[in-house]
mmCIF file with all atom_site columns, C-alpha atoms in Angstrom:
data_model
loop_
_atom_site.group_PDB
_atom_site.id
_atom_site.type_symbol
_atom_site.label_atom_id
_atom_site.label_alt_id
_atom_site.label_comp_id
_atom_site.label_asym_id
_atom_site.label_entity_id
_atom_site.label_seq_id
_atom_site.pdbx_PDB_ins_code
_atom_site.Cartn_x
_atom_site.Cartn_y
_atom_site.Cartn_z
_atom_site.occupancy
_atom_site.B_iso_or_equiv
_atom_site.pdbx_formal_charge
_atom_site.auth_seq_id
_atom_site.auth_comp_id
_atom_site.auth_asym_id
_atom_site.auth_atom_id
_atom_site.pdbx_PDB_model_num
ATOM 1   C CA . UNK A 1 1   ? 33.998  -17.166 -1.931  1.00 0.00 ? 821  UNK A CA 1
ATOM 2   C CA . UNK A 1 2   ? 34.495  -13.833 -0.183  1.00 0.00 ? 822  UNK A CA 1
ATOM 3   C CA . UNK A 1 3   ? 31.471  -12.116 1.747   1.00 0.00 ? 823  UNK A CA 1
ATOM 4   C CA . UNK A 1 4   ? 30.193  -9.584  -0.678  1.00 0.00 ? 824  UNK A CA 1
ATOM 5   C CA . UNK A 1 5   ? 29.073  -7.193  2.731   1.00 0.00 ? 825  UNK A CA 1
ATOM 6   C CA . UNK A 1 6   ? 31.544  -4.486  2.219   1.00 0.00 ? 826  UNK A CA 1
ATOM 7   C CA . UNK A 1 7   ? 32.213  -2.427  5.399   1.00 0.00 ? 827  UNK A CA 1
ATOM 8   C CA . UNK A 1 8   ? 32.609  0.810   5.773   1.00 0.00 ? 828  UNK A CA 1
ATOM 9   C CA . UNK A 1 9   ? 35.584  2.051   6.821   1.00 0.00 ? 829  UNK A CA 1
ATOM 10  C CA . UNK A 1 10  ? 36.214  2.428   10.722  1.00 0.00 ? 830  UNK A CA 1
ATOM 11  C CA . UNK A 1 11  ? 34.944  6.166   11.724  1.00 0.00 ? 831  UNK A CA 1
ATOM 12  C CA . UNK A 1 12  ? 34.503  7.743   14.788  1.00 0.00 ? 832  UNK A CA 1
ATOM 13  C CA . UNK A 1 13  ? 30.493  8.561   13.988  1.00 0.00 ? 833  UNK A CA 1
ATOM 14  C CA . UNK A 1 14  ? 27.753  9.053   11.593  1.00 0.00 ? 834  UNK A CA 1
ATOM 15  C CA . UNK A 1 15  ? 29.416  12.412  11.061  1.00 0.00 ? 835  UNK A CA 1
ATOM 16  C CA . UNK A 1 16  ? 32.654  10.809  9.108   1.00 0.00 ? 836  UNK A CA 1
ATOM 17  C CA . UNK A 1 17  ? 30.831  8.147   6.618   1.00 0.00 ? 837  UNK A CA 1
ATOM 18  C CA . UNK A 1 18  ? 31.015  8.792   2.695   1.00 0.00 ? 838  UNK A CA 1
ATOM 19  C CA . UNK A 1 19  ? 27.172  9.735   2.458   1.00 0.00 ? 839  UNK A CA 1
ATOM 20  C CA . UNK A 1 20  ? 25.515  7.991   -0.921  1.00 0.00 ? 840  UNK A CA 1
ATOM 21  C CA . UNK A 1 21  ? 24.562  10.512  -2.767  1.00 0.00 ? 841  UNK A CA 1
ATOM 22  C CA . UNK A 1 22  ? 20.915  11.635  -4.065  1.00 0.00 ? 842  UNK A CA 1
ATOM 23  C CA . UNK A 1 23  ? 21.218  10.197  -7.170  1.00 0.00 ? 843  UNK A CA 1
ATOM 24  C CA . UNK A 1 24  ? 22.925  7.470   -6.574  1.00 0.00 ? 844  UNK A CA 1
ATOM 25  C CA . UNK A 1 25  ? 19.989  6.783   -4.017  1.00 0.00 ? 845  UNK A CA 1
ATOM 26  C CA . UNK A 1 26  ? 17.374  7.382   -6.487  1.00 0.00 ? 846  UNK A CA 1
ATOM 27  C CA . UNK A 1 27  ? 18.497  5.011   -9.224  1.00 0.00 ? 847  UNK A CA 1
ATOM 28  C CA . UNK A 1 28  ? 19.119  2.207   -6.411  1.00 0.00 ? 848  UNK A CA 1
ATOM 29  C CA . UNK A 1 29  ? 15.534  3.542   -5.765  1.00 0.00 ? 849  UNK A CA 1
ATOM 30  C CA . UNK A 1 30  ? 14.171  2.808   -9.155  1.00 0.00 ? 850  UNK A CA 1
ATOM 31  C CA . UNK A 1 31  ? 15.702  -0.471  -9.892  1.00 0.00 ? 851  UNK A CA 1
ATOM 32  C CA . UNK A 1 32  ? 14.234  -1.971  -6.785  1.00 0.00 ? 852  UNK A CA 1
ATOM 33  C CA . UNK A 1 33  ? 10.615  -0.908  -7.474  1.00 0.00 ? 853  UNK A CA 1
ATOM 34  C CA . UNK A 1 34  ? 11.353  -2.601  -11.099 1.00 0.00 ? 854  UNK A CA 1
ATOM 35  C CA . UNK A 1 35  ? 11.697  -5.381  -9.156  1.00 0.00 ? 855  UNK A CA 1
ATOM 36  C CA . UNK A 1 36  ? 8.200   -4.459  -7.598  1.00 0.00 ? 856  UNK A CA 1
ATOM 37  C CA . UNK A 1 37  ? 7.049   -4.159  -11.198 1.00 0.00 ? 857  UNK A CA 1
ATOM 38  C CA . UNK A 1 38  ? 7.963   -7.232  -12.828 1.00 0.00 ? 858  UNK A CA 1
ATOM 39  C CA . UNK A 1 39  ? 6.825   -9.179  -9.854  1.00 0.00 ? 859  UNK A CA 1
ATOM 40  C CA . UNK A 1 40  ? 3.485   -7.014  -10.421 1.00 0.00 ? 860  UNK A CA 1
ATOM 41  C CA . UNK A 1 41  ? 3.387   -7.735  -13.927 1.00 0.00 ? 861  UNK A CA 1
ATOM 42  C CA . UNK A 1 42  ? 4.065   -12.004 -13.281 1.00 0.00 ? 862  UNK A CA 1
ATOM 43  C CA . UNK A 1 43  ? 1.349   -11.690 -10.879 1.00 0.00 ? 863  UNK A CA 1
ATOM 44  C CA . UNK A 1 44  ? -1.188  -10.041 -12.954 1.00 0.00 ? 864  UNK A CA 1
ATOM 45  C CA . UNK A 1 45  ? -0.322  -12.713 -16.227 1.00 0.00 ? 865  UNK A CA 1
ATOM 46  C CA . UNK A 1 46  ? -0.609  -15.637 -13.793 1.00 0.00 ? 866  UNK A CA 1
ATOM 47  C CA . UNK A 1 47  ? -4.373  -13.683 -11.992 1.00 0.00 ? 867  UNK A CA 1
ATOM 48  C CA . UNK A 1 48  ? -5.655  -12.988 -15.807 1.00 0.00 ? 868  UNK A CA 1
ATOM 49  C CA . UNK A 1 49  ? -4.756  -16.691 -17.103 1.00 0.00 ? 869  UNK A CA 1
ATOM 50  C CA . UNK A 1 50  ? -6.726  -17.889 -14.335 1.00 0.00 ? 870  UNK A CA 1
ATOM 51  C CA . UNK A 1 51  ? -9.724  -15.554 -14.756 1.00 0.00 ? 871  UNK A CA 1
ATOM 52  C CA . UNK A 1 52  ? -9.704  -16.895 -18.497 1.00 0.00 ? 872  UNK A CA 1
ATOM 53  C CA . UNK A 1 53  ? -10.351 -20.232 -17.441 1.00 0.00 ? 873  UNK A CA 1
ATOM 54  C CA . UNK A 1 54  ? -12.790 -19.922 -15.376 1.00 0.00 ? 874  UNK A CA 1
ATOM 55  C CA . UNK A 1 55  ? -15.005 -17.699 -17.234 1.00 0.00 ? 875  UNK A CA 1
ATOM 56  C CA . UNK A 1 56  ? -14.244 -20.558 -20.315 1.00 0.00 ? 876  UNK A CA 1
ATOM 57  C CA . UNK A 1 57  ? -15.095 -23.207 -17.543 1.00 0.00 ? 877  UNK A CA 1
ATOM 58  C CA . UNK A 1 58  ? -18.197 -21.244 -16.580 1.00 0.00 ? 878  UNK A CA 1
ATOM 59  C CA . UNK A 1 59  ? -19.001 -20.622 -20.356 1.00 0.00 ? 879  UNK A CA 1
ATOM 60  C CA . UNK A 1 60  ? -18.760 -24.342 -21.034 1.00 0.00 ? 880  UNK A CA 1
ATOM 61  C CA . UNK A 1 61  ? -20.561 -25.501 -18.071 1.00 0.00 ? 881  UNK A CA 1
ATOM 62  C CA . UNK A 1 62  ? -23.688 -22.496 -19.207 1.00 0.00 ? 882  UNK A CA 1
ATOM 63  C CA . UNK A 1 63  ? -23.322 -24.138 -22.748 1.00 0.00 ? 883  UNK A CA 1
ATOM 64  C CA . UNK A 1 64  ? -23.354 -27.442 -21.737 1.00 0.00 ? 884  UNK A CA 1
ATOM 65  C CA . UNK A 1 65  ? -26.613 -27.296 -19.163 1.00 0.00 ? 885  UNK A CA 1
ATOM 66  C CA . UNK A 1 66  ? -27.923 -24.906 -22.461 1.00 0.00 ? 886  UNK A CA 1
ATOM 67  C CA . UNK A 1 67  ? -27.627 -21.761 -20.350 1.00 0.00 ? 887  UNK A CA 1
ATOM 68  C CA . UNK A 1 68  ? -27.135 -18.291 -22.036 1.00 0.00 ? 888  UNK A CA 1
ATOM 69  C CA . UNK A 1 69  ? -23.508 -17.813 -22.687 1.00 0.00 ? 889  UNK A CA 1
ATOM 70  C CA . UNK A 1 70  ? -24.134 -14.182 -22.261 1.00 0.00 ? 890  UNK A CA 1
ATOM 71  C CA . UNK A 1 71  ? -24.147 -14.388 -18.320 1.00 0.00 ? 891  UNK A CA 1
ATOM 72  C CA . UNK A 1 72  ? -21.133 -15.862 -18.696 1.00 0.00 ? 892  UNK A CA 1
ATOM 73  C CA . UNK A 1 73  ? -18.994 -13.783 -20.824 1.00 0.00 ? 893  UNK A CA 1
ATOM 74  C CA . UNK A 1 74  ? -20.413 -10.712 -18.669 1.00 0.00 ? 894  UNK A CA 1
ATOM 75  C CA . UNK A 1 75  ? -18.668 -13.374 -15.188 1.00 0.00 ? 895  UNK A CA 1
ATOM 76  C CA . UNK A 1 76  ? -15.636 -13.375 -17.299 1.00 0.00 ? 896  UNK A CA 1
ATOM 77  C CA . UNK A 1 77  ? -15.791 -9.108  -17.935 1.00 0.00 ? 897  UNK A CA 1
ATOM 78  C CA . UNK A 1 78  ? -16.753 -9.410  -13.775 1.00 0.00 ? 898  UNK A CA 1
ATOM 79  C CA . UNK A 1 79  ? -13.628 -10.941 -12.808 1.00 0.00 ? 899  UNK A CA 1
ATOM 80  C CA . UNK A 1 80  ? -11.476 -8.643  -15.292 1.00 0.00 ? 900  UNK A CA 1
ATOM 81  C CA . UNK A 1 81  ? -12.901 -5.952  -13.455 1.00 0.00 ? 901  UNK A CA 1
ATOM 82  C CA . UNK A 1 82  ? -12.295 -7.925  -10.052 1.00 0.00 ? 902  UNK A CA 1
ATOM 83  C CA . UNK A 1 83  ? -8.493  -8.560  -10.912 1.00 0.00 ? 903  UNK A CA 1
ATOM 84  C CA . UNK A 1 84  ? -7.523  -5.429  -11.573 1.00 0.00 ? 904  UNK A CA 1
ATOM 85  C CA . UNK A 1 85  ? -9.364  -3.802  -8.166  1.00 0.00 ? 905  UNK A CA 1
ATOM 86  C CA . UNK A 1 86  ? -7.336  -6.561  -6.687  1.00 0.00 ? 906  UNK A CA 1
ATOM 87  C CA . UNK A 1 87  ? -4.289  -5.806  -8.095  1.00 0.00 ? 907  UNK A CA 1
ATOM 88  C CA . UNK A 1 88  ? -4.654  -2.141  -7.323  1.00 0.00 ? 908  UNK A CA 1
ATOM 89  C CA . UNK A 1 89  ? -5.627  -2.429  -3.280  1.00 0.00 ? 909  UNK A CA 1
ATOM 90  C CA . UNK A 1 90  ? -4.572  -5.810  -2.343  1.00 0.00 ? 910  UNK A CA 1
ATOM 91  C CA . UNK A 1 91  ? -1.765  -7.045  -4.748  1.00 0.00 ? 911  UNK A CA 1
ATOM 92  C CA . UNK A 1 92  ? 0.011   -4.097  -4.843  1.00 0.00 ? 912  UNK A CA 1
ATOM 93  C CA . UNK A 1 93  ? 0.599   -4.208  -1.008  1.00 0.00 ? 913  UNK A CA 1
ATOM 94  C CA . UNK A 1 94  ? 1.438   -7.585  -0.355  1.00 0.00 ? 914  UNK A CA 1
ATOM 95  C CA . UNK A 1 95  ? 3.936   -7.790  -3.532  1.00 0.00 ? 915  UNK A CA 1
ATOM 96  C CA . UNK A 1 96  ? 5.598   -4.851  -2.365  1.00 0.00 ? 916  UNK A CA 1
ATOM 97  C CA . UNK A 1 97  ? 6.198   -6.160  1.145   1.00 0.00 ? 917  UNK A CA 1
ATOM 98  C CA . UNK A 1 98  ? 7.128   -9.605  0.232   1.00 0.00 ? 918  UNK A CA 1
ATOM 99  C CA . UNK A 1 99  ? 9.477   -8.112  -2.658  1.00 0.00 ? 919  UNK A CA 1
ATOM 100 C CA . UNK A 1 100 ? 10.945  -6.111  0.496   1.00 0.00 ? 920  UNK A CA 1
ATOM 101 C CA . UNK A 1 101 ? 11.070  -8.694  3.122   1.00 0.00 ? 921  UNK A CA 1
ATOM 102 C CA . UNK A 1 102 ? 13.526  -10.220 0.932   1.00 0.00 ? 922  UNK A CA 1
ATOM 103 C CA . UNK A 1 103 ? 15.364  -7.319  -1.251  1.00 0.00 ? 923  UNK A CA 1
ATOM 104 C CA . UNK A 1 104 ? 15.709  -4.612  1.420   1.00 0.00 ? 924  UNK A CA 1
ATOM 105 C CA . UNK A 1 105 ? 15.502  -6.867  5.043   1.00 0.00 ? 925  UNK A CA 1
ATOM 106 C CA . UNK A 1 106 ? 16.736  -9.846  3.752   1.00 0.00 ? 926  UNK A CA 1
ATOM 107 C CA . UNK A 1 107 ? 19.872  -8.756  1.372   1.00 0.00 ? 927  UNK A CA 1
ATOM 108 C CA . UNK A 1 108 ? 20.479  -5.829  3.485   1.00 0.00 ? 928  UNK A CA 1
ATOM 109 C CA . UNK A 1 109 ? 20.987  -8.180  6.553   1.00 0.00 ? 929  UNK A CA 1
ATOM 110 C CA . UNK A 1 110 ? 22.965  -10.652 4.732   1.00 0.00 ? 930  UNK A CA 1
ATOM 111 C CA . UNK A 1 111 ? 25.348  -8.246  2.829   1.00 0.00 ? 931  UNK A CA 1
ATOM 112 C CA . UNK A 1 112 ? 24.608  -4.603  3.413   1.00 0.00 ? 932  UNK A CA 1
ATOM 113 C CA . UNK A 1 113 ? 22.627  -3.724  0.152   1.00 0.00 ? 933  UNK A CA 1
ATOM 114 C CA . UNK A 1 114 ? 19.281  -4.632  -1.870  1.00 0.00 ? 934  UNK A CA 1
ATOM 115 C CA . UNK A 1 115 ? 19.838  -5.494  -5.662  1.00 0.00 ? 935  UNK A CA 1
ATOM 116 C CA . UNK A 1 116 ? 19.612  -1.741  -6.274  1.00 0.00 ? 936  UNK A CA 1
ATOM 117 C CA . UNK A 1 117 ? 21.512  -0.951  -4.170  1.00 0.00 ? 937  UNK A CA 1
ATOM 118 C CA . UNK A 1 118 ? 24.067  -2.885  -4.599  1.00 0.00 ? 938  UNK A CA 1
ATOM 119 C CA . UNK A 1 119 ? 24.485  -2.120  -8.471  1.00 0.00 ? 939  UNK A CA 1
ATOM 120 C CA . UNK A 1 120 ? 24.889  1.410   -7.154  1.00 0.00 ? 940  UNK A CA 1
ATOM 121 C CA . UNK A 1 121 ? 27.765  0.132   -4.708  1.00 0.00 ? 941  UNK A CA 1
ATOM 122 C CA . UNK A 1 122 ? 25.695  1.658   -1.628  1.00 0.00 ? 942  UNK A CA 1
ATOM 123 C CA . UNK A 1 123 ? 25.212  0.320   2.091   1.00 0.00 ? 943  UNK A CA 1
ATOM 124 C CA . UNK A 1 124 ? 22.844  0.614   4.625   1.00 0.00 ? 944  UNK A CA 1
ATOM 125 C CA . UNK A 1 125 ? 24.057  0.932   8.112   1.00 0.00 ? 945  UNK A CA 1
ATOM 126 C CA . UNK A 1 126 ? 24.136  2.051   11.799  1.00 0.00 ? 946  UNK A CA 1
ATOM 127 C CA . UNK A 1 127 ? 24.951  5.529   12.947  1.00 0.00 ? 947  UNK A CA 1
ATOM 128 C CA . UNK A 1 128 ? 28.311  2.840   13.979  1.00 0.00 ? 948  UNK A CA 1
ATOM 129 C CA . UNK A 1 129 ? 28.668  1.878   10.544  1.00 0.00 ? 949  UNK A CA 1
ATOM 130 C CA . UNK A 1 130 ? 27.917  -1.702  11.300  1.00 0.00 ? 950  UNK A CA 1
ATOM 131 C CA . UNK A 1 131 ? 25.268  -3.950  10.149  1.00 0.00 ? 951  UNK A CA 1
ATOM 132 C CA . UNK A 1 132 ? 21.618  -2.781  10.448  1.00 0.00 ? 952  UNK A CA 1
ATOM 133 C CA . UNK A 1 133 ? 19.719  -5.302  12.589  1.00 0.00 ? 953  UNK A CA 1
ATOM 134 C CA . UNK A 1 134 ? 16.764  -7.500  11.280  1.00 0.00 ? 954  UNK A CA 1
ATOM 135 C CA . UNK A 1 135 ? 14.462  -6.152  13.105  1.00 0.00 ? 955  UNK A CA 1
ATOM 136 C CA . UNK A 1 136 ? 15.404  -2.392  12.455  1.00 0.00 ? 956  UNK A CA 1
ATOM 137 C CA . UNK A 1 137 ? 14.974  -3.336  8.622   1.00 0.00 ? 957  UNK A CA 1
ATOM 138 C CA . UNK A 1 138 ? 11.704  -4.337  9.318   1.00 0.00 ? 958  UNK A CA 1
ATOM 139 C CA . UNK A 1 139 ? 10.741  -1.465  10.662  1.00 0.00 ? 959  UNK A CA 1
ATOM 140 C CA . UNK A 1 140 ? 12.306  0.508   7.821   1.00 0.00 ? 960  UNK A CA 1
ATOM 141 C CA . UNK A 1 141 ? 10.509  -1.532  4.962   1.00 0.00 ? 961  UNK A CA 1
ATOM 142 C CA . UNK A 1 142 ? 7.149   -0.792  7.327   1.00 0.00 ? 962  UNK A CA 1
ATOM 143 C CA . UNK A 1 143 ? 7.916   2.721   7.820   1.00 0.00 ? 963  UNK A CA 1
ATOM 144 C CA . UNK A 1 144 ? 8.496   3.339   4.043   1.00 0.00 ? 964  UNK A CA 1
ATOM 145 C CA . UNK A 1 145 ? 5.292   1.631   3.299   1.00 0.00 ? 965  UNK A CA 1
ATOM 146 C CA . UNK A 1 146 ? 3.466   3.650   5.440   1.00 0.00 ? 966  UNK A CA 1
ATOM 147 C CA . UNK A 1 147 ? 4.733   6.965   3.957   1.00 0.00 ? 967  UNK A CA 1
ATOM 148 C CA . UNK A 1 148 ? 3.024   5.342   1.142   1.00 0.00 ? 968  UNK A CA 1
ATOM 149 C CA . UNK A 1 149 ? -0.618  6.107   2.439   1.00 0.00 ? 969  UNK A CA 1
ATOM 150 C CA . UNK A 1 150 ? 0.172   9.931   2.752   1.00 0.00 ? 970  UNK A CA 1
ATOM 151 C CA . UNK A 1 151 ? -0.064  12.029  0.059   1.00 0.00 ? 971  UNK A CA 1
ATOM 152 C CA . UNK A 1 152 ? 3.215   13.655  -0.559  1.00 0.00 ? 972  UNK A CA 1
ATOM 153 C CA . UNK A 1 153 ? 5.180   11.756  2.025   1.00 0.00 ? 973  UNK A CA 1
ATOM 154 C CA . UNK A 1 154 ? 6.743   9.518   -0.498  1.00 0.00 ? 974  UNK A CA 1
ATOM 155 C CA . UNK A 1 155 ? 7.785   12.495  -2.371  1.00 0.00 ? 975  UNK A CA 1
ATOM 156 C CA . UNK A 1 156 ? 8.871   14.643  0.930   1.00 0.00 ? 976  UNK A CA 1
ATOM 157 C CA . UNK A 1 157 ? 10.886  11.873  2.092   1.00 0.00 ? 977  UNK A CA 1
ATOM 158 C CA . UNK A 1 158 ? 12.679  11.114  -1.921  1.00 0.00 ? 978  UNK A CA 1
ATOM 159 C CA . UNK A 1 159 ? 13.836  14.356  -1.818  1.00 0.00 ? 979  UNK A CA 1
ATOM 160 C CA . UNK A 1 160 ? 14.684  14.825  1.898   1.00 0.00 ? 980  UNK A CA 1
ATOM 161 C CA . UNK A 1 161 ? 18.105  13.728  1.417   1.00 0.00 ? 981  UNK A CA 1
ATOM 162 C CA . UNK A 1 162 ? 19.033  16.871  -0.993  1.00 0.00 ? 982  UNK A CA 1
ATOM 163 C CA . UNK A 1 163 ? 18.920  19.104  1.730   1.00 0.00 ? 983  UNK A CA 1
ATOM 164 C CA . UNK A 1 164 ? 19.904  16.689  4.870   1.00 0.00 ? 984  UNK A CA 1
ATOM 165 C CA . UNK A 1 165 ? 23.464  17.185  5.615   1.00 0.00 ? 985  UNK A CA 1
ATOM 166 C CA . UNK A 1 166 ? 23.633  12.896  6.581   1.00 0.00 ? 986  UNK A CA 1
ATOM 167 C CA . UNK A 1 167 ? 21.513  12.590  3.421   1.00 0.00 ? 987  UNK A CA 1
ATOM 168 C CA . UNK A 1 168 ? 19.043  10.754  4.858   1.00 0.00 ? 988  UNK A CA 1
ATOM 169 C CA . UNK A 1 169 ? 15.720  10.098  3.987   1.00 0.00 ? 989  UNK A CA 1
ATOM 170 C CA . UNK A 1 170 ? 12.655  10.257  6.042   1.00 0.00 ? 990  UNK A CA 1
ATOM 171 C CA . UNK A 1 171 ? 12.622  6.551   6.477   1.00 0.00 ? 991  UNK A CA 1
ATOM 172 C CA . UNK A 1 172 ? 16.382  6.984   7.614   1.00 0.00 ? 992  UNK A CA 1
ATOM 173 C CA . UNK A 1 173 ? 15.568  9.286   9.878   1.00 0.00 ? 993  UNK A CA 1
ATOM 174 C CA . UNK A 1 174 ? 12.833  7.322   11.571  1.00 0.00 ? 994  UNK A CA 1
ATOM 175 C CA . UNK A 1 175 ? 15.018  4.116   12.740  1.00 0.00 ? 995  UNK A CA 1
ATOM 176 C CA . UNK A 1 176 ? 18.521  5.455   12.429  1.00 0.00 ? 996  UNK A CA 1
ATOM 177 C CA . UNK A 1 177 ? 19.823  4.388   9.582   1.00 0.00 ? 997  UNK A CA 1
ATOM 178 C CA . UNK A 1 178 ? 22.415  5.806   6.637   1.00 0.00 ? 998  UNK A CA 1
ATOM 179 C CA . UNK A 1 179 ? 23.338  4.682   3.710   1.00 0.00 ? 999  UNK A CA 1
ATOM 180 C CA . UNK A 1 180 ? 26.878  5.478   2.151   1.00 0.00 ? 1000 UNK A CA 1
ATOM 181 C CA . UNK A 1 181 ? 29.217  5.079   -0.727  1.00 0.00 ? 1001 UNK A CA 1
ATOM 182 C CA . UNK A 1 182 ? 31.139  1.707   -0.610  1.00 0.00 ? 1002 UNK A CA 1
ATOM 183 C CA . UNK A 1 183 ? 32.706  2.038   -4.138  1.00 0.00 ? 1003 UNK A CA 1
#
């Protein structure tokens, strides 16, 4: 089996490389936060099942000792309301950077390209045009989070590539990175 890590042609500089363009970026953009999602939505399924059952454990348990089942159904509405708060600040987070750790550090080391990226035949890689280091992806996935606690960052850096003439994006910017065409 051949190494799916496509190279980029030899070039003399970051100046020479087939820049991906906008679009392009943007749908590899969207399919990897689907990824996000449905790992989001599996998450929230698995955190609701268990909420179920313990509120009917807890409503058994208060029927069973003859407690009022009312305190119970209003433990079961508690951790609804506790779920989705965690989902919101806490899930949300830590989904998105273990989605990342493996789809854009992990694939990207190992073959140039998340699952989004890769459907949209793009790389990532040095101002060389060689492999991006792990550590530099790191970085990356951390610096793109980040942008996330900014308001308008995200959206600033999305479109920063429209009128960058390496189309890079903020993120890009920050550790050096490009990504380019590879088919």
């Amino acid at each position: 089996m051949s190494d799916p890590w496509t190279p980029p042609p030899p070039v003399g500089g970051a100046g020479n490389m087939n820049y991906a363009t906008w679009a392009d970026r943007v749908l590899a953009a969207i399919i990897d936060g689907l990824l996000v999602m449905a790992a989001l939505i599996v998450l929230y399924v698995v955190i609701t099942i268990i909420s179920l059952l313990i509120g009917g454990i807890g409503m058994g348990l208060g029927g069973a000792a003859g407690g009022d089942s009312g305190g119970a159904i209003a433990g079961v509405a508690m951790l609804g309301v506790w779920g989705i708060c965690c989902i919101a600040f806490v899930v949300l987070p830590i989904v998105s950077l273990g989605v990342g750790l493996y789809n854009k550090v992990y694939l990207v080391g190992k073959r140039g390209c998340s699952i989004g990226q890769g459907i949209m035949k793009l790389n990532v890689v040095t101002a060389s045009g060689g492999r991006v280091p792990t550590g530099t992806l790191v970085l990356r996935l951390l610096v793109q989070m980040a942008f996330g606690f900014v308001p308008l960052l995200p959206l600033l850096s999305i479109l920063w590539p429209l009128w960058d003439p390496q189309r890079q994006a903020l993120h890009d910017k920050a550790v050096g990175t490009f990504v380019i065409k590879v088919g």
